mmCIF file with all atom_site columns, C-alpha atoms in Angstrom:
data_model
loop_
_atom_site.group_PDB
_atom_site.id
_atom_site.type_symbol
_atom_site.label_atom_id
_atom_site.label_alt_id
_atom_site.label_comp_id
_atom_site.label_asym_id
_atom_site.label_entity_id
_atom_site.label_seq_id
_atom_site.pdbx_PDB_ins_code
_atom_site.Cartn_x
_atom_site.Cartn_y
_atom_site.Cartn_z
_atom_site.occupancy
_atom_site.B_iso_or_equiv
_atom_site.pdbx_formal_charge
_atom_site.auth_seq_id
_atom_site.auth_comp_id
_atom_site.auth_asym_id
_atom_site.auth_atom_id
_atom_site.pdbx_PDB_model_num
ATOM 1   C CA . MET G 1 1   ? 20.730  -18.248 -19.996 1.00 0.00 ? 1   MET G CA 1
ATOM 2   C CA . ALA G 1 2   ? 17.100  -17.751 -21.048 1.00 0.00 ? 2   ALA G CA 1
ATOM 3   C CA . PRO G 1 3   ? 15.259  -14.721 -19.670 1.00 0.00 ? 3   PRO G CA 1
ATOM 4   C CA . SER G 1 4   ? 12.768  -15.371 -16.913 1.00 0.00 ? 4   SER G CA 1
ATOM 5   C CA . VAL G 1 5   ? 9.150   -15.434 -17.906 1.00 0.00 ? 5   VAL G CA 1
ATOM 6   C CA . ILE G 1 6   ? 6.508   -14.255 -15.502 1.00 0.00 ? 6   ILE G CA 1
ATOM 7   C CA . ALA G 1 7   ? 3.128   -15.878 -15.947 1.00 0.00 ? 7   ALA G CA 1
ATOM 8   C CA . MET G 1 8   ? 0.382   -13.269 -15.954 1.00 0.00 ? 8   MET G CA 1
ATOM 9   C CA . THR G 1 9   ? -3.083  -14.181 -14.781 1.00 0.00 ? 9   THR G CA 1
ATOM 10  C CA . ASN G 1 10  ? -6.280  -12.302 -14.200 1.00 0.00 ? 10  ASN G CA 1
ATOM 11  C CA . GLU G 1 11  ? -6.300  -13.310 -10.558 1.00 0.00 ? 11  GLU G CA 1
ATOM 12  C CA . THR G 1 12  ? -6.310  -10.562 -7.980  1.00 0.00 ? 12  THR G CA 1
ATOM 13  C CA . THR G 1 13  ? -5.313  -10.681 -4.359  1.00 0.00 ? 13  THR G CA 1
ATOM 14  C CA . ALA G 1 14  ? -7.750  -9.531  -1.721  1.00 0.00 ? 14  ALA G CA 1
ATOM 15  C CA . ILE G 1 15  ? -6.123  -7.139  0.723   1.00 0.00 ? 15  ILE G CA 1
ATOM 16  C CA . PRO G 1 16  ? -7.901  -7.322  4.085   1.00 0.00 ? 16  PRO G CA 1
ATOM 17  C CA . VAL G 1 17  ? -8.989  -4.347  6.113   1.00 0.00 ? 17  VAL G CA 1
ATOM 18  C CA . ARG G 1 18  ? -6.699  -4.007  9.126   1.00 0.00 ? 18  ARG G CA 1
ATOM 19  C CA . VAL G 1 19  ? -8.798  -1.711  11.293  1.00 0.00 ? 19  VAL G CA 1
ATOM 20  C CA . ALA G 1 20  ? -12.247 -0.445  10.278  1.00 0.00 ? 20  ALA G CA 1
ATOM 21  C CA . VAL G 1 21  ? -11.585 2.968   11.803  1.00 0.00 ? 21  VAL G CA 1
ATOM 22  C CA . GLY G 1 22  ? -14.665 4.586   10.290  1.00 0.00 ? 22  GLY G CA 1
ATOM 23  C CA . GLU G 1 23  ? -16.980 2.003   11.776  1.00 0.00 ? 23  GLU G CA 1
ATOM 24  C CA . LEU G 1 24  ? -15.175 1.996   15.112  1.00 0.00 ? 24  LEU G CA 1
ATOM 25  C CA . ALA G 1 25  ? -14.942 5.786   15.513  1.00 0.00 ? 25  ALA G CA 1
ATOM 26  C CA . PRO G 1 26  ? -17.712 7.218   13.303  1.00 0.00 ? 26  PRO G CA 1
ATOM 27  C CA . HIS G 1 27  ? -17.665 10.617  15.005  1.00 0.00 ? 27  HIS G CA 1
ATOM 28  C CA . MET G 1 28  ? -14.063 11.094  13.913  1.00 0.00 ? 28  MET G CA 1
ATOM 29  C CA . GLU G 1 29  ? -14.776 9.866   10.396  1.00 0.00 ? 29  GLU G CA 1
ATOM 30  C CA . LYS G 1 30  ? -17.640 12.371  10.194  1.00 0.00 ? 30  LYS G CA 1
ATOM 31  C CA . ALA G 1 31  ? -15.314 15.202  11.213  1.00 0.00 ? 31  ALA G CA 1
ATOM 32  C CA . MET G 1 32  ? -12.666 14.080  8.716   1.00 0.00 ? 32  MET G CA 1
ATOM 33  C CA . ASN G 1 33  ? -15.231 13.907  5.939   1.00 0.00 ? 33  ASN G CA 1
ATOM 34  C CA . ALA G 1 34  ? -16.320 17.465  6.777   1.00 0.00 ? 34  ALA G CA 1
ATOM 35  C CA . LEU G 1 35  ? -12.718 18.665  6.589   1.00 0.00 ? 35  LEU G CA 1
ATOM 36  C CA . ASP G 1 36  ? -12.281 16.834  3.287   1.00 0.00 ? 36  ASP G CA 1
ATOM 37  C CA . ALA G 1 37  ? -15.436 18.445  1.896   1.00 0.00 ? 37  ALA G CA 1
ATOM 38  C CA . ALA G 1 38  ? -14.160 21.878  2.932   1.00 0.00 ? 38  ALA G CA 1
ATOM 39  C CA . SER G 1 39  ? -10.836 21.197  1.190   1.00 0.00 ? 39  SER G CA 1
ATOM 40  C CA . ARG G 1 40  ? -12.745 20.617  -2.056  1.00 0.00 ? 40  ARG G CA 1
ATOM 41  C CA . GLU G 1 41  ? -14.462 24.016  -1.930  1.00 0.00 ? 41  GLU G CA 1
ATOM 42  C CA . THR G 1 42  ? -11.530 25.953  -3.337  1.00 0.00 ? 42  THR G CA 1
ATOM 43  C CA . ARG G 1 43  ? -10.695 28.327  -6.153  1.00 0.00 ? 43  ARG G CA 1
ATOM 44  C CA . LEU G 1 44  ? -8.189  25.770  -7.431  1.00 0.00 ? 44  LEU G CA 1
ATOM 45  C CA . GLU G 1 45  ? -8.692  23.630  -10.516 1.00 0.00 ? 45  GLU G CA 1
ATOM 46  C CA . SER G 1 46  ? -9.972  20.157  -9.708  1.00 0.00 ? 46  SER G CA 1
ATOM 47  C CA . GLY G 1 47  ? -7.387  18.568  -12.025 1.00 0.00 ? 47  GLY G CA 1
ATOM 48  C CA . LEU G 1 48  ? -4.534  20.237  -10.166 1.00 0.00 ? 48  LEU G CA 1
ATOM 49  C CA . LEU G 1 49  ? -5.957  19.060  -6.849  1.00 0.00 ? 49  LEU G CA 1
ATOM 50  C CA . GLU G 1 50  ? -6.190  15.463  -8.087  1.00 0.00 ? 50  GLU G CA 1
ATOM 51  C CA . LEU G 1 51  ? -2.522  15.594  -9.147  1.00 0.00 ? 51  LEU G CA 1
ATOM 52  C CA . VAL G 1 52  ? -1.607  16.841  -5.678  1.00 0.00 ? 52  VAL G CA 1
ATOM 53  C CA . ARG G 1 53  ? -3.719  14.172  -3.982  1.00 0.00 ? 53  ARG G CA 1
ATOM 54  C CA . ALA G 1 54  ? -2.327  11.422  -6.200  1.00 0.00 ? 54  ALA G CA 1
ATOM 55  C CA . ARG G 1 55  ? 1.299   12.497  -5.671  1.00 0.00 ? 55  ARG G CA 1
ATOM 56  C CA . ALA G 1 56  ? 1.009   12.724  -1.892  1.00 0.00 ? 56  ALA G CA 1
ATOM 57  C CA . SER G 1 57  ? -0.708  9.330   -1.893  1.00 0.00 ? 57  SER G CA 1
ATOM 58  C CA . GLN G 1 58  ? 2.131   7.806   -3.921  1.00 0.00 ? 58  GLN G CA 1
ATOM 59  C CA . ILE G 1 59  ? 4.734   9.132   -1.502  1.00 0.00 ? 59  ILE G CA 1
ATOM 60  C CA . ASN G 1 60  ? 2.756   7.939   1.521   1.00 0.00 ? 60  ASN G CA 1
ATOM 61  C CA . GLY G 1 61  ? 2.068   4.506   0.085   1.00 0.00 ? 61  GLY G CA 1
ATOM 62  C CA . CYS G 1 62  ? -1.721  4.671   0.346   1.00 0.00 ? 62  CYS G CA 1
ATOM 63  C CA . ALA G 1 63  ? -2.893  2.273   -2.364  1.00 0.00 ? 63  ALA G CA 1
ATOM 64  C CA . TYR G 1 64  ? -6.562  3.149   -1.956  1.00 0.00 ? 64  TYR G CA 1
ATOM 65  C CA . CYS G 1 65  ? -5.906  6.879   -2.344  1.00 0.00 ? 65  CYS G CA 1
ATOM 66  C CA . VAL G 1 66  ? -3.537  6.427   -5.311  1.00 0.00 ? 66  VAL G CA 1
ATOM 67  C CA . ASP G 1 67  ? -6.217  4.372   -7.032  1.00 0.00 ? 67  ASP G CA 1
ATOM 68  C CA . MET G 1 68  ? -9.025  6.803   -6.217  1.00 0.00 ? 68  MET G CA 1
ATOM 69  C CA . HIS G 1 69  ? -7.236  10.004  -7.167  1.00 0.00 ? 69  HIS G CA 1
ATOM 70  C CA . THR G 1 70  ? -5.709  8.718   -10.385 1.00 0.00 ? 70  THR G CA 1
ATOM 71  C CA . ARG G 1 71  ? -9.134  7.406   -11.441 1.00 0.00 ? 71  ARG G CA 1
ATOM 72  C CA . ASP G 1 72  ? -10.693 10.761  -10.483 1.00 0.00 ? 72  ASP G CA 1
ATOM 73  C CA . ALA G 1 73  ? -8.030  12.577  -12.503 1.00 0.00 ? 73  ALA G CA 1
ATOM 74  C CA . VAL G 1 74  ? -8.757  10.447  -15.575 1.00 0.00 ? 74  VAL G CA 1
ATOM 75  C CA . ALA G 1 75  ? -12.509 10.925  -15.099 1.00 0.00 ? 75  ALA G CA 1
ATOM 76  C CA . GLY G 1 76  ? -11.848 14.666  -14.931 1.00 0.00 ? 76  GLY G CA 1
ATOM 77  C CA . GLY G 1 77  ? -10.080 14.563  -18.281 1.00 0.00 ? 77  GLY G CA 1
ATOM 78  C CA . ASP G 1 78  ? -6.428  14.237  -17.306 1.00 0.00 ? 78  ASP G CA 1
ATOM 79  C CA . ASP G 1 79  ? -4.103  12.270  -19.557 1.00 0.00 ? 79  ASP G CA 1
ATOM 80  C CA . THR G 1 80  ? -2.943  8.869   -18.298 1.00 0.00 ? 80  THR G CA 1
ATOM 81  C CA . ARG G 1 81  ? 0.539   9.598   -19.631 1.00 0.00 ? 81  ARG G CA 1
ATOM 82  C CA . ARG G 1 82  ? 0.839   12.473  -17.167 1.00 0.00 ? 82  ARG G CA 1
ATOM 83  C CA . LEU G 1 83  ? -0.389  10.277  -14.338 1.00 0.00 ? 83  LEU G CA 1
ATOM 84  C CA . PHE G 1 84  ? 2.107   7.542   -15.195 1.00 0.00 ? 84  PHE G CA 1
ATOM 85  C CA . ALA G 1 85  ? 4.846   10.202  -15.138 1.00 0.00 ? 85  ALA G CA 1
ATOM 86  C CA . LEU G 1 86  ? 3.733   11.771  -11.864 1.00 0.00 ? 86  LEU G CA 1
ATOM 87  C CA . PRO G 1 87  ? 6.510   10.155  -9.762  1.00 0.00 ? 87  PRO G CA 1
ATOM 88  C CA . VAL G 1 88  ? 9.079   11.715  -12.138 1.00 0.00 ? 88  VAL G CA 1
ATOM 89  C CA . TRP G 1 89  ? 7.281   14.974  -12.873 1.00 0.00 ? 89  TRP G CA 1
ATOM 90  C CA . ARG G 1 90  ? 10.481  17.035  -12.624 1.00 0.00 ? 90  ARG G CA 1
ATOM 91  C CA . GLU G 1 91  ? 11.966  15.077  -15.537 1.00 0.00 ? 91  GLU G CA 1
ATOM 92  C CA . THR G 1 92  ? 9.037   15.452  -17.946 1.00 0.00 ? 92  THR G CA 1
ATOM 93  C CA . PRO G 1 93  ? 7.573   18.314  -19.986 1.00 0.00 ? 93  PRO G CA 1
ATOM 94  C CA . PHE G 1 94  ? 3.990   17.281  -19.156 1.00 0.00 ? 94  PHE G CA 1
ATOM 95  C CA . PHE G 1 95  ? 3.261   19.685  -16.291 1.00 0.00 ? 95  PHE G CA 1
ATOM 96  C CA . THR G 1 96  ? 2.661   23.442  -16.239 1.00 0.00 ? 96  THR G CA 1
ATOM 97  C CA . GLY G 1 97  ? 4.593   25.830  -14.016 1.00 0.00 ? 97  GLY G CA 1
ATOM 98  C CA . ARG G 1 98  ? 1.579   26.077  -11.718 1.00 0.00 ? 98  ARG G CA 1
ATOM 99  C CA . GLU G 1 99  ? 1.319   22.290  -11.458 1.00 0.00 ? 99  GLU G CA 1
ATOM 100 C CA . ARG G 1 100 ? 5.065   21.996  -10.836 1.00 0.00 ? 100 ARG G CA 1
ATOM 101 C CA . ALA G 1 101 ? 4.860   24.537  -8.014  1.00 0.00 ? 101 ALA G CA 1
ATOM 102 C CA . ALA G 1 102 ? 1.944   22.624  -6.465  1.00 0.00 ? 102 ALA G CA 1
ATOM 103 C CA . LEU G 1 103 ? 3.737   19.282  -6.798  1.00 0.00 ? 103 LEU G CA 1
ATOM 104 C CA . GLU G 1 104 ? 6.927   20.693  -5.285  1.00 0.00 ? 104 GLU G CA 1
ATOM 105 C CA . LEU G 1 105 ? 4.968   22.038  -2.310  1.00 0.00 ? 105 LEU G CA 1
ATOM 106 C CA . THR G 1 106 ? 3.105   18.728  -2.015  1.00 0.00 ? 106 THR G CA 1
ATOM 107 C CA . GLU G 1 107 ? 6.338   16.766  -1.848  1.00 0.00 ? 107 GLU G CA 1
ATOM 108 C CA . ALA G 1 108 ? 7.879   19.161  0.662   1.00 0.00 ? 108 ALA G CA 1
ATOM 109 C CA . MET G 1 109 ? 4.842   19.108  2.956   1.00 0.00 ? 109 MET G CA 1
ATOM 110 C CA . THR G 1 110 ? 4.511   15.335  2.627   1.00 0.00 ? 110 THR G CA 1
ATOM 111 C CA . ARG G 1 111 ? 8.170   14.703  3.429   1.00 0.00 ? 111 ARG G CA 1
ATOM 112 C CA . LEU G 1 112 ? 8.412   16.888  6.532   1.00 0.00 ? 112 LEU G CA 1
ATOM 113 C CA . SER G 1 113 ? 10.392  14.213  8.358   1.00 0.00 ? 113 SER G CA 1
ATOM 114 C CA . GLU G 1 114 ? 13.203  14.654  5.819   1.00 0.00 ? 114 GLU G CA 1
ATOM 115 C CA . ALA G 1 115 ? 13.434  18.449  5.930   1.00 0.00 ? 115 ALA G CA 1
ATOM 116 C CA . PRO G 1 116 ? 11.305  21.452  6.794   1.00 0.00 ? 116 PRO G CA 1
ATOM 117 C CA . VAL G 1 117 ? 9.471   23.233  3.987   1.00 0.00 ? 117 VAL G CA 1
ATOM 118 C CA . GLY G 1 118 ? 11.859  25.937  2.868   1.00 0.00 ? 118 GLY G CA 1
ATOM 119 C CA . ASP G 1 119 ? 11.115  29.582  2.199   1.00 0.00 ? 119 ASP G CA 1
ATOM 120 C CA . GLU G 1 120 ? 12.214  29.039  -1.409  1.00 0.00 ? 120 GLU G CA 1
ATOM 121 C CA . THR G 1 121 ? 9.530   26.397  -1.938  1.00 0.00 ? 121 THR G CA 1
ATOM 122 C CA . ILE G 1 122 ? 6.853   28.711  -0.579  1.00 0.00 ? 122 ILE G CA 1
ATOM 123 C CA . ALA G 1 123 ? 8.166   31.609  -2.690  1.00 0.00 ? 123 ALA G CA 1
ATOM 124 C CA . ARG G 1 124 ? 8.067   29.493  -5.876  1.00 0.00 ? 124 ARG G CA 1
ATOM 125 C CA . ALA G 1 125 ? 4.506   28.432  -5.103  1.00 0.00 ? 125 ALA G CA 1
ATOM 126 C CA . ALA G 1 126 ? 3.526   32.045  -4.362  1.00 0.00 ? 126 ALA G CA 1
ATOM 127 C CA . GLU G 1 127 ? 4.627   32.964  -7.899  1.00 0.00 ? 127 GLU G CA 1
ATOM 128 C CA . HIS G 1 128 ? 1.791   30.799  -9.261  1.00 0.00 ? 128 HIS G CA 1
ATOM 129 C CA . PHE G 1 129 ? -0.929  31.102  -6.618  1.00 0.00 ? 129 PHE G CA 1
ATOM 130 C CA . THR G 1 130 ? -2.696  33.971  -4.911  1.00 0.00 ? 130 THR G CA 1
ATOM 131 C CA . ASP G 1 131 ? -2.454  34.083  -1.120  1.00 0.00 ? 131 ASP G CA 1
ATOM 132 C CA . VAL G 1 132 ? -5.912  32.503  -0.780  1.00 0.00 ? 132 VAL G CA 1
ATOM 133 C CA . GLU G 1 133 ? -5.120  29.805  -3.367  1.00 0.00 ? 133 GLU G CA 1
ATOM 134 C CA . LEU G 1 134 ? -1.849  29.021  -1.603  1.00 0.00 ? 134 LEU G CA 1
ATOM 135 C CA . ALA G 1 135 ? -3.665  28.662  1.719   1.00 0.00 ? 135 ALA G CA 1
ATOM 136 C CA . GLU G 1 136 ? -6.277  26.413  0.091   1.00 0.00 ? 136 GLU G CA 1
ATOM 137 C CA . LEU G 1 137 ? -3.534  24.328  -1.515  1.00 0.00 ? 137 LEU G CA 1
ATOM 138 C CA . MET G 1 138 ? -1.784  23.901  1.838   1.00 0.00 ? 138 MET G CA 1
ATOM 139 C CA . TRP G 1 139 ? -5.046  22.785  3.461   1.00 0.00 ? 139 TRP G CA 1
ATOM 140 C CA . THR G 1 140 ? -5.679  20.325  0.628   1.00 0.00 ? 140 THR G CA 1
ATOM 141 C CA . ILE G 1 141 ? -2.186  18.854  1.003   1.00 0.00 ? 141 ILE G CA 1
ATOM 142 C CA . THR G 1 142 ? -2.707  18.598  4.763   1.00 0.00 ? 142 THR G CA 1
ATOM 143 C CA . VAL G 1 143 ? -6.018  16.781  4.336   1.00 0.00 ? 143 VAL G CA 1
ATOM 144 C CA . ILE G 1 144 ? -4.727  14.240  1.806   1.00 0.00 ? 144 ILE G CA 1
ATOM 145 C CA . ASN G 1 145 ? -1.729  13.524  4.024   1.00 0.00 ? 145 ASN G CA 1
ATOM 146 C CA . ALA G 1 146 ? -4.084  12.813  6.925   1.00 0.00 ? 146 ALA G CA 1
ATOM 147 C CA . TRP G 1 147 ? -6.175  10.464  4.768   1.00 0.00 ? 147 TRP G CA 1
ATOM 148 C CA . ASN G 1 148 ? -3.014  8.767   3.487   1.00 0.00 ? 148 ASN G CA 1
ATOM 149 C CA . ARG G 1 149 ? -1.656  8.104   6.930   1.00 0.00 ? 149 ARG G CA 1
ATOM 150 C CA . LEU G 1 150 ? -4.962  6.616   7.990   1.00 0.00 ? 150 LEU G CA 1
ATOM 151 C CA . GLY G 1 151 ? -5.322  4.592   4.799   1.00 0.00 ? 151 GLY G CA 1
ATOM 152 C CA . ALA G 1 152 ? -1.781  3.256   4.695   1.00 0.00 ? 152 ALA G CA 1
ATOM 153 C CA . THR G 1 153 ? -1.872  2.295   8.368   1.00 0.00 ? 153 THR G CA 1
ATOM 154 C CA . ALA G 1 154 ? -5.387  0.950   8.950   1.00 0.00 ? 154 ALA G CA 1
ATOM 155 C CA . ARG G 1 155 ? -6.260  0.019   5.353   1.00 0.00 ? 155 ARG G CA 1
ATOM 156 C CA . PRO G 1 156 ? -9.902  0.705   6.272   1.00 0.00 ? 156 PRO G CA 1
ATOM 157 C CA . TRP G 1 157 ? -11.198 0.718   2.683   1.00 0.00 ? 157 TRP G CA 1
ATOM 158 C CA . LYS G 1 158 ? -11.180 -2.077  0.129   1.00 0.00 ? 158 LYS G CA 1
ATOM 159 C CA . LEU G 1 159 ? -9.960  -1.549  -3.389  1.00 0.00 ? 159 LEU G CA 1
ATOM 160 C CA . SER G 1 160 ? -12.394 -2.748  -6.000  1.00 0.00 ? 160 SER G CA 1
#
């Protein structure tokens, strides 16, 4: 039996906006944007934060956010090989101990419906982050999860 061949084209598929939440509730979008801006004013490295945002977005299935944060990571100098390996970060040598601790915390906070965040996870993160950095990381993870839930549900932004 001959292997199947998939024809590749340059055609793209337009994904429609479901609910334009920003246009319909601009006061809430303004507040969310302010929270997002605050989450970017941290002591943490921007590259680490983009990894965290990209990983949470992958887990939550927010295509817009995955696209944005992987592009931002590349623009910030991150290696595409690391970004391709992000879903399997535990199995690769590409991430530092600090990044691994942040990714572990990201996954735990993002998957709260599966299990609570354990003391061990917090303790491992605390080995790599000061108390203030850990608090800032938790806020950043919280903010990206909020964006992801909005993006994956309403699809209010178009990918380009």
